Coordinates of C-alpha atoms and ligand atoms in Angstrom, one line a residue:
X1122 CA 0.0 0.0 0.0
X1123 CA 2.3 2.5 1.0
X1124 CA 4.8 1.2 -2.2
X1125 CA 1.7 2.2 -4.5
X1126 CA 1.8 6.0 -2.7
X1127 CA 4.9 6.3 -5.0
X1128 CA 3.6 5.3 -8.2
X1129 CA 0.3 6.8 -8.1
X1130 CA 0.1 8.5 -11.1
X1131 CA 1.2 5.1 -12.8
X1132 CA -2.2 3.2 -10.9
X1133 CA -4.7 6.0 -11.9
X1134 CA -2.9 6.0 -15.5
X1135 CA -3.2 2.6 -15.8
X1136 CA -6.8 2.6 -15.0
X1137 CA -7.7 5.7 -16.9
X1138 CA -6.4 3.9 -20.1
X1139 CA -8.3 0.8 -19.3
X1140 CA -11.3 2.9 -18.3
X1141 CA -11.0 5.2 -21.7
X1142 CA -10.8 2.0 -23.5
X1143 CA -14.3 0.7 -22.4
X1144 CA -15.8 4.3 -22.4
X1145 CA -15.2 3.9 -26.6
X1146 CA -16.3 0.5 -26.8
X1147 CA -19.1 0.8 -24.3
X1148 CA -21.8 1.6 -27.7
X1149 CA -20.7 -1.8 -29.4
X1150 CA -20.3 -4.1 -26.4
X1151 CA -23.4 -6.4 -26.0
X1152 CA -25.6 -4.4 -23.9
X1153 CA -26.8 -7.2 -21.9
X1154 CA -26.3 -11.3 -21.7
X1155 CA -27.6 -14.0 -19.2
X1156 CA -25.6 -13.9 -16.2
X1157 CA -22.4 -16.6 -15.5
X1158 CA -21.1 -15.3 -12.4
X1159 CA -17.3 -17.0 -12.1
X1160 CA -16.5 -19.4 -9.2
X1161 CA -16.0 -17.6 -6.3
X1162 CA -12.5 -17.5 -4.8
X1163 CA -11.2 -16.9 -1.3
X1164 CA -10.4 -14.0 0.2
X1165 CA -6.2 -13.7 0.1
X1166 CA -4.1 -13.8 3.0
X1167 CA -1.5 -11.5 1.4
X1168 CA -2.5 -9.5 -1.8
X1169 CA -0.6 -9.4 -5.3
X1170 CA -1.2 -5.6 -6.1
X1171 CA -3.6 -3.6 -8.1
X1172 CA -2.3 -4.8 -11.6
X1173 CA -3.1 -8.1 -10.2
X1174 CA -6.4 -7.5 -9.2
X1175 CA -7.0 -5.2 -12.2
X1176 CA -6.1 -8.0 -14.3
X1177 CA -8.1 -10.2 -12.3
X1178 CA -11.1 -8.0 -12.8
X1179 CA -10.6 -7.9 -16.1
X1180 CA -11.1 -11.4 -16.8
X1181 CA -13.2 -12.6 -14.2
X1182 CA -15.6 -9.9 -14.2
X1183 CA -15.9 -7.0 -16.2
X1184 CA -17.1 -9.4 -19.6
X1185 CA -20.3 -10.4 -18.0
X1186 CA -21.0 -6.4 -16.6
X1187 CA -23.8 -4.8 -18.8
X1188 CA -23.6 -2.5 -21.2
X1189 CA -26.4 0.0 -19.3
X1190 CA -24.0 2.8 -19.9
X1191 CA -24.5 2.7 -23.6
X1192 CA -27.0 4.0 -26.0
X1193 CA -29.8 0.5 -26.4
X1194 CA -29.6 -0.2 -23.0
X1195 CA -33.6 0.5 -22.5
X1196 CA -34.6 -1.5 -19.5
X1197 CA -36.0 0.4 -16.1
X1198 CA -35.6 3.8 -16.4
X1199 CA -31.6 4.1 -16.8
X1200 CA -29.5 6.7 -17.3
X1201 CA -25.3 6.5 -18.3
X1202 CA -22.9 9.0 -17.4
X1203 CA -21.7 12.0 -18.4
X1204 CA -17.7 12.2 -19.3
X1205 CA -18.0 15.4 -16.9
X1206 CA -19.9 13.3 -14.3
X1207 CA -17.6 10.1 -14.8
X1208 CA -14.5 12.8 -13.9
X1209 CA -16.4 14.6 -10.7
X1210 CA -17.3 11.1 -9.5
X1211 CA -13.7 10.1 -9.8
X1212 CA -12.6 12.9 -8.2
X1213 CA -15.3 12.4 -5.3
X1214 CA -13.0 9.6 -4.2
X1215 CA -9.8 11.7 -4.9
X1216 CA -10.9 14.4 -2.6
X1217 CA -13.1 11.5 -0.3
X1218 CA -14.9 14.5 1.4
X1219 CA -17.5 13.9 4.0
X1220 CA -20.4 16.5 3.3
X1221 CA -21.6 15.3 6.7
X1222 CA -20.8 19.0 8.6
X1223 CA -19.1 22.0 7.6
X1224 CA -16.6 22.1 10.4
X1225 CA -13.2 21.9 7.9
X1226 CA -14.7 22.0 4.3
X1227 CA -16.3 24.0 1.7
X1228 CA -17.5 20.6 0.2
X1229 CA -21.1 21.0 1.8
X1230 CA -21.3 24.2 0.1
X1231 CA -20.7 22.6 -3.2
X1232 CA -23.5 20.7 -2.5
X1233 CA -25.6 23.4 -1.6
X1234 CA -24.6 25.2 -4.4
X1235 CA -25.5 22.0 -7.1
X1236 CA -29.0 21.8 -5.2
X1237 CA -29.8 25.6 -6.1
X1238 CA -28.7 24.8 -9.6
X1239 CA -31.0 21.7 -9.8
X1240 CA -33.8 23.7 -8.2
X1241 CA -33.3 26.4 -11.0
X1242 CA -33.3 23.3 -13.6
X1243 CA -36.7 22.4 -12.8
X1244 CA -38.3 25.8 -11.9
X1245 CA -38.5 25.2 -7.8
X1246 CA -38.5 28.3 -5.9
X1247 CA -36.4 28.5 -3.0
X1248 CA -39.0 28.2 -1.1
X1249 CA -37.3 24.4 -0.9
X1250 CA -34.6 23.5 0.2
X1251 CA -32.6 20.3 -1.0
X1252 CA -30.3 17.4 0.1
X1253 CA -28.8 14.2 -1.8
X1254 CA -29.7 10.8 -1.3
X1255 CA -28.5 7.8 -3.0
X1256 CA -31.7 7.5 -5.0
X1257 CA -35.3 8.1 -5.8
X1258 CA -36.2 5.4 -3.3
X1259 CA -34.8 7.2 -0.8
X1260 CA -35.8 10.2 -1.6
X1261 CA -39.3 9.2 -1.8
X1262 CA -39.0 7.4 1.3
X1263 CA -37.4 11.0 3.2
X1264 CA -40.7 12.9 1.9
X1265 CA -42.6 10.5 3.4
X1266 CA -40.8 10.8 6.5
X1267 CA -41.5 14.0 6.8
X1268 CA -44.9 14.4 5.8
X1269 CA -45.3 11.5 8.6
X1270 CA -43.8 13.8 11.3
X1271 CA -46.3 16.8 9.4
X1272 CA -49.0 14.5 10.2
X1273 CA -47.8 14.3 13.9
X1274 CA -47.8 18.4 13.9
X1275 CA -51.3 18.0 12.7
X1276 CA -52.4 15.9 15.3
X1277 CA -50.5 17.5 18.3
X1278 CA -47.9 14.8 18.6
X1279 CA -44.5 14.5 17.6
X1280 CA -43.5 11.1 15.7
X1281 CA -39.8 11.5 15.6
X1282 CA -40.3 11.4 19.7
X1283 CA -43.0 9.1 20.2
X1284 CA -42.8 7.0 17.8
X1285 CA -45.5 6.1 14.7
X1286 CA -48.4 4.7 17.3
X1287 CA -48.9 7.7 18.6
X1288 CA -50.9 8.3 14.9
X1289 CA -52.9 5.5 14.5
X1290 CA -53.9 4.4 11.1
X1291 CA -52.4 6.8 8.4
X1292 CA -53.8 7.5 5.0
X1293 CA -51.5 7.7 2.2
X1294 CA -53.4 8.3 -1.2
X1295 CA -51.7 8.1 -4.8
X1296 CA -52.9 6.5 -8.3
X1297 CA -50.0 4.6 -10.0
X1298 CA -47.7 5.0 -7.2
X1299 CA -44.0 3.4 -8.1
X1300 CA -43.5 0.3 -6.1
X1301 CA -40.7 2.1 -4.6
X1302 CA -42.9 4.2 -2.3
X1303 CA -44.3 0.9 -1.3
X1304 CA -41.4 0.2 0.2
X1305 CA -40.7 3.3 2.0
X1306 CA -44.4 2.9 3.5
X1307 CA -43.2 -0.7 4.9
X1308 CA -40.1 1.7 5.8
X1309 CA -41.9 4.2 8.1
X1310 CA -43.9 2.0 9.9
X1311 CA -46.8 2.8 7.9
X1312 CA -47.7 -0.3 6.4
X1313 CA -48.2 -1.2 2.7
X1314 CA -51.4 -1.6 3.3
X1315 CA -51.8 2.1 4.2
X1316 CA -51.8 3.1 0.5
X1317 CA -55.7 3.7 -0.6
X1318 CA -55.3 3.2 -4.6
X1319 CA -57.3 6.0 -6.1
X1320 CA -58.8 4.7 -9.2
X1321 CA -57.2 5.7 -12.5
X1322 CA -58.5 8.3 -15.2
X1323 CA -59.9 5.3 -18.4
X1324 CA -57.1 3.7 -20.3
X1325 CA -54.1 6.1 -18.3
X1326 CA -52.1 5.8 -15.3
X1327 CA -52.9 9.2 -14.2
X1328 CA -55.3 9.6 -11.1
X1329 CA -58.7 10.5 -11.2
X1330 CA -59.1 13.6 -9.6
X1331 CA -62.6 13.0 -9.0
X1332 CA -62.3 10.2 -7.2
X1333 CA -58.9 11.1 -5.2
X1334 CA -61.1 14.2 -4.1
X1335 CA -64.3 11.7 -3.1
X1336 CA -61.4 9.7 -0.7
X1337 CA -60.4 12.9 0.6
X1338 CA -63.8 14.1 1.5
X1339 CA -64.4 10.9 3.2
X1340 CA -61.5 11.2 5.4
X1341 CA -63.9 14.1 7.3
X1342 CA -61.2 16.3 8.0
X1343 CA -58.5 14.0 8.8
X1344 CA -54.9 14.5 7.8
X1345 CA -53.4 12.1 5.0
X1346 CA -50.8 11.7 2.8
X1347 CA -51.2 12.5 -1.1
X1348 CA -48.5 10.8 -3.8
X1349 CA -48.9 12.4 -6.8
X1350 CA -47.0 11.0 -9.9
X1351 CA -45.1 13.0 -12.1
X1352 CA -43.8 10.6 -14.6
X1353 CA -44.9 6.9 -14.5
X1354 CA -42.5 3.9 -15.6
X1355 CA -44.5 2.4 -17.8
X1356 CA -46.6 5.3 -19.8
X1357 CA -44.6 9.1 -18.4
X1358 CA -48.3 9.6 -17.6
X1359 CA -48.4 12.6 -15.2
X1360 CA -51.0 13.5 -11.9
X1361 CA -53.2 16.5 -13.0
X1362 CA -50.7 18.8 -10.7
X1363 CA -52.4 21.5 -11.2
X1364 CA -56.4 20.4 -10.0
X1365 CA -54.1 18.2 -7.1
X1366 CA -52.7 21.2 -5.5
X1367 CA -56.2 22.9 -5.5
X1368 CA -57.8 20.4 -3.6
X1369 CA -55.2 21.7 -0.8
X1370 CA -57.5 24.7 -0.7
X1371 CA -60.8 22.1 0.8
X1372 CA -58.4 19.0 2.1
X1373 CA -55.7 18.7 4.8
X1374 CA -53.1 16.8 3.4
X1375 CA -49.0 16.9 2.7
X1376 CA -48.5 16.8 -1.1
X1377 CA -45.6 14.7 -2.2
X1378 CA -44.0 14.4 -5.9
X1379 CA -42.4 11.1 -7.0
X1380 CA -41.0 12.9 -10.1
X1381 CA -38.0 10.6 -10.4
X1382 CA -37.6 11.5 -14.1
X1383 CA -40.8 12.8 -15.2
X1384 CA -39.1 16.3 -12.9
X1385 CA -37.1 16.6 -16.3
X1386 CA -40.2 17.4 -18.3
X1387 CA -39.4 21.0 -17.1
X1388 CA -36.7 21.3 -19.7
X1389 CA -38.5 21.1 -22.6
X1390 CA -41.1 23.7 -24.2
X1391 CA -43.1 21.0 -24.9
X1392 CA -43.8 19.4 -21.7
X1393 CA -43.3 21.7 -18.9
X1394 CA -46.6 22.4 -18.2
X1395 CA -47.4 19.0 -16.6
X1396 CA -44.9 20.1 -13.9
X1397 CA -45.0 23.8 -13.6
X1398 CA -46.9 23.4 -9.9
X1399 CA -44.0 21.2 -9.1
X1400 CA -43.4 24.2 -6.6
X1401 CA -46.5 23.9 -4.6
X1402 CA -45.5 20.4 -3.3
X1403 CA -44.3 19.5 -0.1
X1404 CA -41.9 17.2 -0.6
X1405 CA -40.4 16.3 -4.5
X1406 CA -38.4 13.4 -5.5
X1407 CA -35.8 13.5 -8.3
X1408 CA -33.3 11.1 -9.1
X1409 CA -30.0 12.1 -11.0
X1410 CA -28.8 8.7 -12.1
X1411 CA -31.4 8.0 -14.3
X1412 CA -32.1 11.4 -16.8
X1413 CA -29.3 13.7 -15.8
X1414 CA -27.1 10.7 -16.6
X1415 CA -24.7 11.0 -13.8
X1416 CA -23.5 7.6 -12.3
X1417 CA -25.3 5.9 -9.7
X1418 CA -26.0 6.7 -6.8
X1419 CA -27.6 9.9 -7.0
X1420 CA -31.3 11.8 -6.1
X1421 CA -32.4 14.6 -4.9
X1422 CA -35.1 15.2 -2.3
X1423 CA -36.5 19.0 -2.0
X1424 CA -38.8 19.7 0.5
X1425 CA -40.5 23.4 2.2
X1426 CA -40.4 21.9 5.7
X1427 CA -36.9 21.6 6.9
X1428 CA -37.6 21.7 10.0
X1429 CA -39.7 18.9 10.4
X1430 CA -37.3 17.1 8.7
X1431 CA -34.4 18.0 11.2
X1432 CA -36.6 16.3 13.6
X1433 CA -37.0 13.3 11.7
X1434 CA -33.4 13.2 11.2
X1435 CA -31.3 15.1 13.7
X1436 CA -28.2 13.7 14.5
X1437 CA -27.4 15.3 18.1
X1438 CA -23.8 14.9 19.5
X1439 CA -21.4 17.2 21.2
X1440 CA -18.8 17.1 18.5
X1441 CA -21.3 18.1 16.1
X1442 CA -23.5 20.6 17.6
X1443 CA -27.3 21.6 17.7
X1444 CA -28.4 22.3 14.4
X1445 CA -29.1 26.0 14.5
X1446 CA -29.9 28.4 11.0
X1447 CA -28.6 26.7 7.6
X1448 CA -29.0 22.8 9.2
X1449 CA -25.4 20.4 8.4
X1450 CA -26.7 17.5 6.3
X1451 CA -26.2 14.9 8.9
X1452 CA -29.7 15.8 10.2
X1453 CA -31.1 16.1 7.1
X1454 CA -31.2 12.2 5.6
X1455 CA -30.6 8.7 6.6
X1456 CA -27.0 8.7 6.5
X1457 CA -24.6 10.1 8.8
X1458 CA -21.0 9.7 6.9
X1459 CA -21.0 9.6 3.3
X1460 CA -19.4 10.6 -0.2
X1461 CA -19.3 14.0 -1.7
X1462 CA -22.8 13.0 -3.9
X1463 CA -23.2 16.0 -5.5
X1464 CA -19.7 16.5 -7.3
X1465 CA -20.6 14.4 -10.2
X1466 CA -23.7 16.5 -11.0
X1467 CA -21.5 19.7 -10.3
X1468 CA -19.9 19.1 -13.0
X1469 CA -22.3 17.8 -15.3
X1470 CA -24.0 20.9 -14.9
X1471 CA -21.3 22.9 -15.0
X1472 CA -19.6 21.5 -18.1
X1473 CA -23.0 20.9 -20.4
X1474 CA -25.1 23.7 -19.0
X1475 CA -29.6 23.5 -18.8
X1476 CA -28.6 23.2 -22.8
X1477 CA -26.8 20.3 -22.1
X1478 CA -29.3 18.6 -19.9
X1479 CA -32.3 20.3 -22.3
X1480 CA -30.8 18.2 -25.3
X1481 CA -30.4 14.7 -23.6
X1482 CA -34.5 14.9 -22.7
X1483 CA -35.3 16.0 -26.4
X1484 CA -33.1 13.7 -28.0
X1485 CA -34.5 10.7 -25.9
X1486 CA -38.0 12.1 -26.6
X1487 CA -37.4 11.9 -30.3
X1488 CA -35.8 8.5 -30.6
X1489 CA -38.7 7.0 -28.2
X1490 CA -41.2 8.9 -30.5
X1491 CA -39.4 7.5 -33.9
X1492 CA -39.5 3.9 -32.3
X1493 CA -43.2 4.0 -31.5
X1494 CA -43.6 5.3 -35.0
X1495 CA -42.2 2.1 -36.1
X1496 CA -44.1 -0.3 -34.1
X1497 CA -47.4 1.5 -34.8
X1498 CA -47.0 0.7 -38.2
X1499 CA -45.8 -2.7 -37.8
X1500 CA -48.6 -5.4 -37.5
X1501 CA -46.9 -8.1 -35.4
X1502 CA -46.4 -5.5 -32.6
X1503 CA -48.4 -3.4 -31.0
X1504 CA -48.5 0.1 -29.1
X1505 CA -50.2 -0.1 -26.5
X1506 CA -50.5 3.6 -25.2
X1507 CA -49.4 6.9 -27.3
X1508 CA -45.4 8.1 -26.4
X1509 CA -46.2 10.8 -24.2
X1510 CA -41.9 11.5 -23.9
X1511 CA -39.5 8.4 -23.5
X1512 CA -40.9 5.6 -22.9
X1513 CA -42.7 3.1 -25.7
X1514 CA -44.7 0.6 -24.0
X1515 CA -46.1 -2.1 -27.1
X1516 CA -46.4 -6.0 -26.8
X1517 CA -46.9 -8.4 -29.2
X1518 CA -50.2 -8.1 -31.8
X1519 CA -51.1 -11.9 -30.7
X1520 CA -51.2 -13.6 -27.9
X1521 CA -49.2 -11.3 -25.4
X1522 CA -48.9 -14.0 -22.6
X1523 CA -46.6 -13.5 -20.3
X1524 CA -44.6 -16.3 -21.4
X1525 CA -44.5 -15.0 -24.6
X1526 CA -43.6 -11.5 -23.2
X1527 CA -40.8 -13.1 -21.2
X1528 CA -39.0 -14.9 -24.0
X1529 CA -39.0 -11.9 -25.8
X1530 CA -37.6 -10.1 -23.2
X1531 CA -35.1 -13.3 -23.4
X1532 CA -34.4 -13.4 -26.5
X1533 CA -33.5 -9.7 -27.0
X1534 CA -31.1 -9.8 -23.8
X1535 CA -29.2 -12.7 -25.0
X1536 CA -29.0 -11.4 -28.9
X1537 CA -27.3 -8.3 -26.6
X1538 CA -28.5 -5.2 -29.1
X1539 CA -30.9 -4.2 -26.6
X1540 CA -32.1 -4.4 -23.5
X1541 CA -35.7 -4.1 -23.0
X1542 CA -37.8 -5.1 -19.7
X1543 CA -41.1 -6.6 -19.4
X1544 CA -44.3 -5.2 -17.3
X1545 CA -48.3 -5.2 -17.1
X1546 CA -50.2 -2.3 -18.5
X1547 CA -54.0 -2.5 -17.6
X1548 CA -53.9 -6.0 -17.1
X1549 CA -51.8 -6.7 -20.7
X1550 CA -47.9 -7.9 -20.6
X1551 CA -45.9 -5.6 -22.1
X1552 CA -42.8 -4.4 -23.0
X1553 CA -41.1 -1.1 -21.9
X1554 CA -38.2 0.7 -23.8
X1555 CA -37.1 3.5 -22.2
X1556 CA -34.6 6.3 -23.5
X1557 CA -32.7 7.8 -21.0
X1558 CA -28.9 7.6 -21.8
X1559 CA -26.9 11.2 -23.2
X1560 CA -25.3 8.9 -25.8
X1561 CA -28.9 7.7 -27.8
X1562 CA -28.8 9.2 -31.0
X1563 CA -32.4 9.4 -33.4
X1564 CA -30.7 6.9 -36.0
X1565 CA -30.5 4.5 -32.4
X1566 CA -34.4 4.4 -33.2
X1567 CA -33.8 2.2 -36.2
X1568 CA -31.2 -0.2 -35.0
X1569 CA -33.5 -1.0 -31.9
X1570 CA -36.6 -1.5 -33.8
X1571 CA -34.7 -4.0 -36.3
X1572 CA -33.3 -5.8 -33.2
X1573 CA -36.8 -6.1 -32.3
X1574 CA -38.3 -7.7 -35.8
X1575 CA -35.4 -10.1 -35.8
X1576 CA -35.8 -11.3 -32.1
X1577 CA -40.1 -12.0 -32.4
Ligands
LIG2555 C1 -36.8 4.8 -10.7 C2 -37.9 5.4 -10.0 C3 -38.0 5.3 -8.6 C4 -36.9 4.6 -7.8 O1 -35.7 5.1 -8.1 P1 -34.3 4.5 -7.6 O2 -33.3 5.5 -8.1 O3 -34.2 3.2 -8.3 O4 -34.3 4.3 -6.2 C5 -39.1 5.9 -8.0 N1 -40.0 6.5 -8.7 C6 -40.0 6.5 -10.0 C7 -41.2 7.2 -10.7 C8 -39.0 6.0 -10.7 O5 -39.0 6.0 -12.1

């Protein structure tokens, strides 16, 4: 260890030409194969160095990793990374700052300073404030945490000290809620079972207003939660914001908004009007892995009630002080100690611009719009809602069983020319390609489509 404190430059030079060399390649690689995990070995008693390892790396694992950094890598919602992004995140480790307090570092300020630029992004008024988690998951599960201890304020008791039975049942109401904020539900102490499913507008996956206002009404006055959905996986159908946030004018509830990816339909002319009340929430999730293409693991979570969520996530100890005026982001989110999260956007943003970020959404929104065009006109396939931004959802014109759904899905990752993954849409198996990587060009449309034909 202290041997490889002399040749430094030659380890990071070493890897930076290794790491340049799959960066180039990373658009022809296979984008995805079945799993063959090598035999595992033991853990050595004395090591043989990094060019050991390295090489070891090389051949044992990094031909089975994915190609999900590349440009027909469609499955979940996944982003790539940014060559700006790919050098903050590098340097993250460099520097190996701990954003936790700002006792000895202008790192948390670098953070603050990429949240302000992120709120500007998506046209949030500073009436949030923001912190980084390592994903949407956790960022939807921090709203939720503190629009559990709002529902404590509400009711005269304080969660965070008394824990969730002090109140009782809770209500948390959303449409097409992403399984993810199940989880965070189980999380809390809530309960899955907590989520009342608010029926869905005919043949969308965005809420009914109508109904979501009849649950509320029902409720007779008592405090719940609302998710609305900006942006869901399978359609980028979006929550009528707009009617939501006026029902806060006749019902007592915390508005949160899982707006993992659908956030970045602020960028474009086109689409920003599904998310111009984005403000009025209480809470908003946004993940940066996915469509600001910056590498995992990276989401924000913006909220207008810090100081609930100091409560829920103060951190008190001597050393680190009472959290008085601008709050250190230890008490702001689950984690105490951890990495400088919010260099790799830094300089994402700062090297491409809202231009930058403007141009990955419309180019994804145009390659997923060419695709469907394809499939619509294609009689073996079919489309099975219109492409609202960058996902295509479509299935097979006959017979779309599952099992039929699933070898597809099969059959594409093993050709490796793209990755697609499978889902349900009203009932129907499906298939979803989503765009999301900087690197997907319009012509990509083509070449995914063809892999397509040839796999059915
Ligand atoms: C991806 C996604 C999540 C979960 O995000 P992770 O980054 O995987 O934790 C939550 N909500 C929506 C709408 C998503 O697309």
């Amino acid at each position: 260890m202290k041997s490889d404190l002399n040749r430094s430059g030659e380890i990071l030079s070493t890897t930076q030409d290794y790491a340049a060399s799959i960066l180039e390649a990373v658009s022809d690689r296979p984008v995805s194969a079945e799993p063959h995990p090598p035999e595992p070995v033991r853990l050595q008693e004395v090591g043989h160095g990094f060019e050991v390892a390295l090489a070891d790396f090389q051949t044992r694992w990094a031909p089975g990793f994915s190609g999900s950094a590349g440009p027909r890598y469609l499955g979940f919602v996944t982003g790539g990374a940014t060559l700006a992004s790919i050098a903050g995140d590098w340097l993250t480790s460099v520097f190996d700052q701990n954003p936790t307090s700002a006792l000895d570092s202008t790192a948390p300020y670098l953070e603050r300073e990429t949240i302000g630029w992120l709120r500007e992004m998506f046209g949030i008024s500073d009436a949030h404030t923001g912190c980084f988690v390592t994903g949407a998951t956790m960022s939807n599960m921090v709203g939720l945490a503190i629009g559990r201890e709002w529902l404590g304020e509400q009711m005269g008791v304080s969660v965070s000290e008394d824990g969730i039975a002090a109140l009782g049942a809770v209500n948390v109401l959303s449409g097409a809620a992403h399984s993810s904020v199940y989880k965070a539900l189980s999380i809390l102490g809530f309960g899955r079972q907590a989520m009342k499913r608010i029926a869905l507008l005919p043949a969308r996956e965005a809420v009914d207003v109508f109904a979501l206002e009849e649950q509320l009404r029902a409720l007779k006055g008592a405090p719940a939660i609302v998710v609305a959905n900006a942006g869901t996986v399978n359609t980028v159908d979006f929550d009528d914001l707009p009617a939501t946030v006026e029902l806060r004018t006749r019902y007592k509830f915390w508005l949160h908004v899982d707006a993992a990816f659908g956030g970045f339909a602020a960028l474009t002319e086109e689409h920003a009007g599904l998310v111009n009340l984005l403000d009025q929430a209480d809470s908003i999730c946004i993940d940066c892995h996915k469509w600001l293409n910056v590498p995992y693991d990276s989401a924000i979570q913006f909220t207008r009630r810090r100081d609930l969520q100091v409560r829920v996530f103060q951190n008190y100890a001597t050393y680190l002080g009472v959290p008085q005026g601008v709050p250190d982001f230890v008490h702001l989110t689950p984690e105490n100690s951890r990495r400088l999260r919010a260099l790799a956007c830094w300089f994402s943003l700062a090297a491409y611009g809202k231009e930058g970020q403007r141009d990955i959404v419309q180019r994804n929104v145009d390659a997923a719009r060419r695709l469907g065009e394809h499939i619509k006109s294609d009689a073996r396939l079919s489309l099975l809602d219109p492409v609202r931004m960058n996902v295509v959802c479509f299935t097979l014109a006959n017979e779309p069983s599952e099992e039929r759904v699933q070898a597809l899905v099969r059959e594409l990752r093993d050709r490796g020319e793209v990755f697609l993954t499978p889902t349900t849409l009203h009932g129907t198996w499906a298939l979803r390609a989503a765009f999301s990587n900087w690197r997907t060009e319009l012509g990509e449309a083509d070449r995914i489509f063809a892999a397509i034909i040839a796999a059915l």
